mmCIF file with all atom_site columns, C-alpha atoms in Angstrom:
data_model
loop_
_atom_site.group_PDB
_atom_site.id
_atom_site.type_symbol
_atom_site.label_atom_id
_atom_site.label_alt_id
_atom_site.label_comp_id
_atom_site.label_asym_id
_atom_site.label_entity_id
_atom_site.label_seq_id
_atom_site.pdbx_PDB_ins_code
_atom_site.Cartn_x
_atom_site.Cartn_y
_atom_site.Cartn_z
_atom_site.occupancy
_atom_site.B_iso_or_equiv
_atom_site.pdbx_formal_charge
_atom_site.auth_seq_id
_atom_site.auth_comp_id
_atom_site.auth_asym_id
_atom_site.auth_atom_id
_atom_site.pdbx_PDB_model_num
ATOM 1   C CA . MET X 1 1   ? 10.942  11.319  -29.903 1.00 0.00 ? 1   MET X CA 1
ATOM 2   C CA . ILE X 1 2   ? 13.795  13.034  -28.078 1.00 0.00 ? 2   ILE X CA 1
ATOM 3   C CA . GLU X 1 3   ? 11.325  14.607  -25.617 1.00 0.00 ? 3   GLU X CA 1
ATOM 4   C CA . ASP X 1 4   ? 9.912   11.145  -24.831 1.00 0.00 ? 4   ASP X CA 1
ATOM 5   C CA . GLN X 1 5   ? 13.424  9.874   -24.133 1.00 0.00 ? 5   GLN X CA 1
ATOM 6   C CA . LYS X 1 6   ? 14.092  12.810  -21.787 1.00 0.00 ? 6   LYS X CA 1
ATOM 7   C CA . ILE X 1 7   ? 10.858  12.110  -19.952 1.00 0.00 ? 7   ILE X CA 1
ATOM 8   C CA . GLN X 1 8   ? 11.672  8.405   -19.706 1.00 0.00 ? 8   GLN X CA 1
ATOM 9   C CA . LEU X 1 9   ? 15.164  9.160   -18.398 1.00 0.00 ? 9   LEU X CA 1
ATOM 10  C CA . SER X 1 10  ? 13.757  11.600  -15.836 1.00 0.00 ? 10  SER X CA 1
ATOM 11  C CA . LEU X 1 11  ? 11.232  9.016   -14.675 1.00 0.00 ? 11  LEU X CA 1
ATOM 12  C CA . GLU X 1 12  ? 13.946  6.400   -14.285 1.00 0.00 ? 12  GLU X CA 1
ATOM 13  C CA . GLN X 1 13  ? 16.069  8.842   -12.274 1.00 0.00 ? 13  GLN X CA 1
ATOM 14  C CA . LEU X 1 14  ? 13.101  9.735   -10.063 1.00 0.00 ? 14  LEU X CA 1
ATOM 15  C CA . ASN X 1 15  ? 12.319  6.053   -9.582  1.00 0.00 ? 15  ASN X CA 1
ATOM 16  C CA . GLN X 1 16  ? 15.917  5.383   -8.512  1.00 0.00 ? 16  GLN X CA 1
ATOM 17  C CA . LEU X 1 17  ? 15.921  8.356   -6.129  1.00 0.00 ? 17  LEU X CA 1
ATOM 18  C CA . LEU X 1 18  ? 12.717  7.110   -4.533  1.00 0.00 ? 18  LEU X CA 1
ATOM 19  C CA . ALA X 1 19  ? 14.043  3.550   -4.299  1.00 0.00 ? 19  ALA X CA 1
ATOM 20  C CA . ASP X 1 20  ? 17.144  4.843   -2.489  1.00 0.00 ? 20  ASP X CA 1
ATOM 21  C CA . TYR X 1 21  ? 15.171  7.024   -0.070  1.00 0.00 ? 21  TYR X CA 1
ATOM 22  C CA . PRO X 1 22  ? 15.428  5.698   3.530   1.00 0.00 ? 22  PRO X CA 1
ATOM 23  C CA . ALA X 1 23  ? 11.657  5.660   4.176   1.00 0.00 ? 23  ALA X CA 1
ATOM 24  C CA . ILE X 1 24  ? 11.098  3.592   1.023   1.00 0.00 ? 24  ILE X CA 1
ATOM 25  C CA . LYS X 1 25  ? 13.930  1.197   1.850   1.00 0.00 ? 25  LYS X CA 1
ATOM 26  C CA . GLU X 1 26  ? 12.573  0.756   5.371   1.00 0.00 ? 26  GLU X CA 1
ATOM 27  C CA . PHE X 1 27  ? 9.095   0.074   4.019   1.00 0.00 ? 27  PHE X CA 1
ATOM 28  C CA . GLN X 1 28  ? 10.417  -2.524  1.587   1.00 0.00 ? 28  GLN X CA 1
ATOM 29  C CA . GLU X 1 29  ? 12.385  -4.274  4.325   1.00 0.00 ? 29  GLU X CA 1
ATOM 30  C CA . ILE X 1 30  ? 9.398   -4.399  6.684   1.00 0.00 ? 30  ILE X CA 1
ATOM 31  C CA . GLN X 1 31  ? 7.227   -5.621  3.806   1.00 0.00 ? 31  GLN X CA 1
ATOM 32  C CA . LYS X 1 32  ? 9.652   -8.525  3.264   1.00 0.00 ? 32  LYS X CA 1
ATOM 33  C CA . GLN X 1 33  ? 9.510   -9.355  6.979   1.00 0.00 ? 33  GLN X CA 1
ATOM 34  C CA . ALA X 1 34  ? 5.720   -9.323  6.933   1.00 0.00 ? 34  ALA X CA 1
ATOM 35  C CA . LYS X 1 35  ? 5.525   -11.600 3.904   1.00 0.00 ? 35  LYS X CA 1
ATOM 36  C CA . LYS X 1 36  ? 7.868   -14.127 5.522   1.00 0.00 ? 36  LYS X CA 1
ATOM 37  C CA . ASN X 1 37  ? 6.474   -14.039 9.057   1.00 0.00 ? 37  ASN X CA 1
ATOM 38  C CA . PRO X 1 38  ? 5.069   -17.515 9.807   1.00 0.00 ? 38  PRO X CA 1
ATOM 39  C CA . ARG X 1 39  ? 2.546   -16.303 12.389  1.00 0.00 ? 39  ARG X CA 1
ATOM 40  C CA . LEU X 1 40  ? 1.157   -13.649 10.044  1.00 0.00 ? 40  LEU X CA 1
ATOM 41  C CA . LEU X 1 41  ? 0.895   -16.157 7.220   1.00 0.00 ? 41  LEU X CA 1
ATOM 42  C CA . ALA X 1 42  ? -0.914  -18.581 9.523   1.00 0.00 ? 42  ALA X CA 1
ATOM 43  C CA . LEU X 1 43  ? -3.289  -15.853 10.709  1.00 0.00 ? 43  LEU X CA 1
ATOM 44  C CA . GLU X 1 44  ? -4.068  -14.883 7.116   1.00 0.00 ? 44  GLU X CA 1
ATOM 45  C CA . GLU X 1 45  ? -4.957  -18.487 6.317   1.00 0.00 ? 45  GLU X CA 1
ATOM 46  C CA . GLU X 1 46  ? -7.058  -18.850 9.467   1.00 0.00 ? 46  GLU X CA 1
ATOM 47  C CA . ILE X 1 47  ? -8.956  -15.659 8.630   1.00 0.00 ? 47  ILE X CA 1
ATOM 48  C CA . LYS X 1 48  ? -9.609  -16.836 5.061   1.00 0.00 ? 48  LYS X CA 1
ATOM 49  C CA . GLN X 1 49  ? -10.834 -20.203 6.313   1.00 0.00 ? 49  GLN X CA 1
ATOM 50  C CA . ALA X 1 50  ? -13.113 -18.614 8.912   1.00 0.00 ? 50  ALA X CA 1
ATOM 51  C CA . GLN X 1 51  ? -14.521 -16.295 6.227   1.00 0.00 ? 51  GLN X CA 1
ATOM 52  C CA . LYS X 1 52  ? -15.298 -19.284 4.006   1.00 0.00 ? 52  LYS X CA 1
ATOM 53  C CA . GLU X 1 53  ? -16.987 -21.008 6.917   1.00 0.00 ? 53  GLU X CA 1
ATOM 54  C CA . ALA X 1 54  ? -19.079 -17.915 7.698   1.00 0.00 ? 54  ALA X CA 1
ATOM 55  C CA . VAL X 1 55  ? -20.263 -17.754 4.091   1.00 0.00 ? 55  VAL X CA 1
ATOM 56  C CA . GLN X 1 56  ? -21.121 -21.467 4.091   1.00 0.00 ? 56  GLN X CA 1
ATOM 57  C CA . PHE X 1 57  ? -22.996 -21.214 7.378   1.00 0.00 ? 57  PHE X CA 1
ATOM 58  C CA . ALA X 1 58  ? -24.964 -18.227 6.041   1.00 0.00 ? 58  ALA X CA 1
ATOM 59  C CA . HIS X 1 59  ? -25.732 -20.122 2.838   1.00 0.00 ? 59  HIS X CA 1
ATOM 60  C CA . TYR X 1 60  ? -26.999 -23.172 4.705   1.00 0.00 ? 60  TYR X CA 1
ATOM 61  C CA . GLY X 1 61  ? -29.045 -21.127 7.162   1.00 0.00 ? 61  GLY X CA 1
ATOM 62  C CA . LYS X 1 62  ? -27.000 -21.723 10.299  1.00 0.00 ? 62  LYS X CA 1
ATOM 63  C CA . PRO X 1 63  ? -27.040 -18.292 11.979  1.00 0.00 ? 63  PRO X CA 1
ATOM 64  C CA . GLU X 1 64  ? -25.437 -19.359 15.278  1.00 0.00 ? 64  GLU X CA 1
ATOM 65  C CA . ALA X 1 65  ? -22.528 -21.061 13.522  1.00 0.00 ? 65  ALA X CA 1
ATOM 66  C CA . GLU X 1 66  ? -22.211 -18.015 11.264  1.00 0.00 ? 66  GLU X CA 1
ATOM 67  C CA . LYS X 1 67  ? -22.071 -15.681 14.293  1.00 0.00 ? 67  LYS X CA 1
ATOM 68  C CA . GLU X 1 68  ? -19.395 -17.868 15.874  1.00 0.00 ? 68  GLU X CA 1
ATOM 69  C CA . ALA X 1 69  ? -17.355 -17.812 12.654  1.00 0.00 ? 69  ALA X CA 1
ATOM 70  C CA . ILE X 1 70  ? -17.669 -14.014 12.544  1.00 0.00 ? 70  ILE X CA 1
ATOM 71  C CA . ARG X 1 71  ? -16.487 -13.768 16.165  1.00 0.00 ? 71  ARG X CA 1
ATOM 72  C CA . LYS X 1 72  ? -13.521 -15.947 15.245  1.00 0.00 ? 72  LYS X CA 1
ATOM 73  C CA . ILE X 1 73  ? -12.768 -13.702 12.242  1.00 0.00 ? 73  ILE X CA 1
ATOM 74  C CA . ASP X 1 74  ? -12.899 -10.623 14.466  1.00 0.00 ? 74  ASP X CA 1
ATOM 75  C CA . ALA X 1 75  ? -10.560 -12.159 17.053  1.00 0.00 ? 75  ALA X CA 1
ATOM 76  C CA . LEU X 1 76  ? -8.067  -13.318 14.420  1.00 0.00 ? 76  LEU X CA 1
ATOM 77  C CA . THR X 1 77  ? -8.189  -9.952  12.664  1.00 0.00 ? 77  THR X CA 1
ATOM 78  C CA . GLN X 1 78  ? -7.563  -8.151  15.946  1.00 0.00 ? 78  GLN X CA 1
ATOM 79  C CA . GLU X 1 79  ? -4.576  -10.399 16.675  1.00 0.00 ? 79  GLU X CA 1
ATOM 80  C CA . TYR X 1 80  ? -3.279  -9.773  13.144  1.00 0.00 ? 80  TYR X CA 1
ATOM 81  C CA . ASN X 1 81  ? -3.688  -6.000  13.451  1.00 0.00 ? 81  ASN X CA 1
ATOM 82  C CA . GLN X 1 82  ? -1.912  -5.919  16.814  1.00 0.00 ? 82  GLN X CA 1
ATOM 83  C CA . HIS X 1 83  ? 1.107   -7.872  15.585  1.00 0.00 ? 83  HIS X CA 1
ATOM 84  C CA . PRO X 1 84  ? 4.262   -5.694  15.860  1.00 0.00 ? 84  PRO X CA 1
ATOM 85  C CA . VAL X 1 85  ? 5.307   -6.351  12.246  1.00 0.00 ? 85  VAL X CA 1
ATOM 86  C CA . VAL X 1 86  ? 1.869   -5.314  10.982  1.00 0.00 ? 86  VAL X CA 1
ATOM 87  C CA . GLN X 1 87  ? 1.996   -2.135  13.033  1.00 0.00 ? 87  GLN X CA 1
ATOM 88  C CA . LEU X 1 88  ? 5.497   -1.322  11.756  1.00 0.00 ? 88  LEU X CA 1
ATOM 89  C CA . TYR X 1 89  ? 4.357   -2.100  8.217   1.00 0.00 ? 89  TYR X CA 1
ATOM 90  C CA . ARG X 1 90  ? 1.424   0.304   8.477   1.00 0.00 ? 90  ARG X CA 1
ATOM 91  C CA . GLU X 1 91  ? 3.587   3.061   9.951   1.00 0.00 ? 91  GLU X CA 1
ATOM 92  C CA . SER X 1 92  ? 6.234   2.682   7.248   1.00 0.00 ? 92  SER X CA 1
ATOM 93  C CA . LEU X 1 93  ? 3.527   2.493   4.581   1.00 0.00 ? 93  LEU X CA 1
ATOM 94  C CA . ALA X 1 94  ? 2.084   5.787   5.817   1.00 0.00 ? 94  ALA X CA 1
ATOM 95  C CA . GLN X 1 95  ? 5.533   7.408   5.642   1.00 0.00 ? 95  GLN X CA 1
ATOM 96  C CA . ALA X 1 96  ? 6.145   6.061   2.144   1.00 0.00 ? 96  ALA X CA 1
ATOM 97  C CA . ASN X 1 97  ? 2.707   7.251   1.029   1.00 0.00 ? 97  ASN X CA 1
ATOM 98  C CA . GLU X 1 98  ? 3.375   10.732  2.411   1.00 0.00 ? 98  GLU X CA 1
ATOM 99  C CA . LEU X 1 99  ? 6.604   10.898  0.437   1.00 0.00 ? 99  LEU X CA 1
ATOM 100 C CA . LEU X 1 100 ? 4.939   9.711   -2.758  1.00 0.00 ? 100 LEU X CA 1
ATOM 101 C CA . GLN X 1 101 ? 2.061   12.158  -2.322  1.00 0.00 ? 101 GLN X CA 1
ATOM 102 C CA . TYR X 1 102 ? 4.534   14.993  -1.828  1.00 0.00 ? 102 TYR X CA 1
ATOM 103 C CA . VAL X 1 103 ? 6.445   14.017  -4.972  1.00 0.00 ? 103 VAL X CA 1
ATOM 104 C CA . THR X 1 104 ? 3.224   13.642  -6.962  1.00 0.00 ? 104 THR X CA 1
ATOM 105 C CA . GLN X 1 105 ? 1.880   17.008  -5.814  1.00 0.00 ? 105 GLN X CA 1
ATOM 106 C CA . THR X 1 106 ? 5.188   18.702  -6.619  1.00 0.00 ? 106 THR X CA 1
ATOM 107 C CA . ILE X 1 107 ? 5.255   17.198  -10.111 1.00 0.00 ? 107 ILE X CA 1
ATOM 108 C CA . GLN X 1 108 ? 1.622   18.143  -10.681 1.00 0.00 ? 108 GLN X CA 1
ATOM 109 C CA . LYS X 1 109 ? 2.270   21.711  -9.528  1.00 0.00 ? 109 LYS X CA 1
ATOM 110 C CA . ASN X 1 110 ? 5.297   22.053  -11.818 1.00 0.00 ? 110 ASN X CA 1
ATOM 111 C CA . VAL X 1 111 ? 3.455   20.583  -14.800 1.00 0.00 ? 111 VAL X CA 1
ATOM 112 C CA . ASN X 1 112 ? 0.495   22.915  -14.232 1.00 0.00 ? 112 ASN X CA 1
ATOM 113 C CA . GLN X 1 113 ? 2.848   25.902  -14.020 1.00 0.00 ? 113 GLN X CA 1
ATOM 114 C CA . ALA X 1 114 ? 4.582   24.859  -17.232 1.00 0.00 ? 114 ALA X CA 1
ATOM 115 C CA . ILE X 1 115 ? 1.215   24.493  -18.985 1.00 0.00 ? 115 ILE X CA 1
ATOM 116 C CA . GLU X 1 116 ? 0.078   27.901  -17.735 1.00 0.00 ? 116 GLU X CA 1
ATOM 117 C CA . GLU X 1 117 ? 3.310   29.517  -18.885 1.00 0.00 ? 117 GLU X CA 1
ATOM 118 C CA . GLY X 1 118 ? 3.056   27.773  -22.249 1.00 0.00 ? 118 GLY X CA 1
ATOM 119 C CA . THR X 1 119 ? -0.535  28.952  -22.641 1.00 0.00 ? 119 THR X CA 1
ATOM 120 C CA . LYS X 1 120 ? 0.425   32.472  -21.585 1.00 0.00 ? 120 LYS X CA 1
ATOM 121 C CA . HIS X 1 121 ? 3.289   32.613  -24.095 1.00 0.00 ? 121 HIS X CA 1
ATOM 122 C CA . ALA X 1 122 ? 1.108   31.172  -26.865 1.00 0.00 ? 122 ALA X CA 1
ATOM 123 C CA . SER X 1 123 ? -1.597  33.793  -26.287 1.00 0.00 ? 123 SER X CA 1
ATOM 124 C CA . GLU X 1 124 ? 1.008   36.579  -26.351 1.00 0.00 ? 124 GLU X CA 1
ATOM 125 C CA . ASP X 1 125 ? 2.261   35.488  -29.779 1.00 0.00 ? 125 ASP X CA 1
#
């Protein structure tokens, strides 16, 4: 029980350290901007609507209308992907992911070492 509490406390401390890390804070701020950006929200809705139309046109056997809907989807998606907030979001997401991967790999390495040492000591006894 005490070991579980130590682990939980360590996880909470790690979580707080990560939350305070500049790359994570920057990512969270850009994420907020992206979620509130009216043009991005409008583009998301336009893309969803065009996707629905493409599916309906395909279902009703209207290949030309379907192709036009797909072209519209592609154009809207390109505009979305080129938006400065989206580009910043993706860059900050990559940085945050790199940090989290580093932390995860470090924890995994330390846990594996502890297991190996525990196994080594157990076999010596």
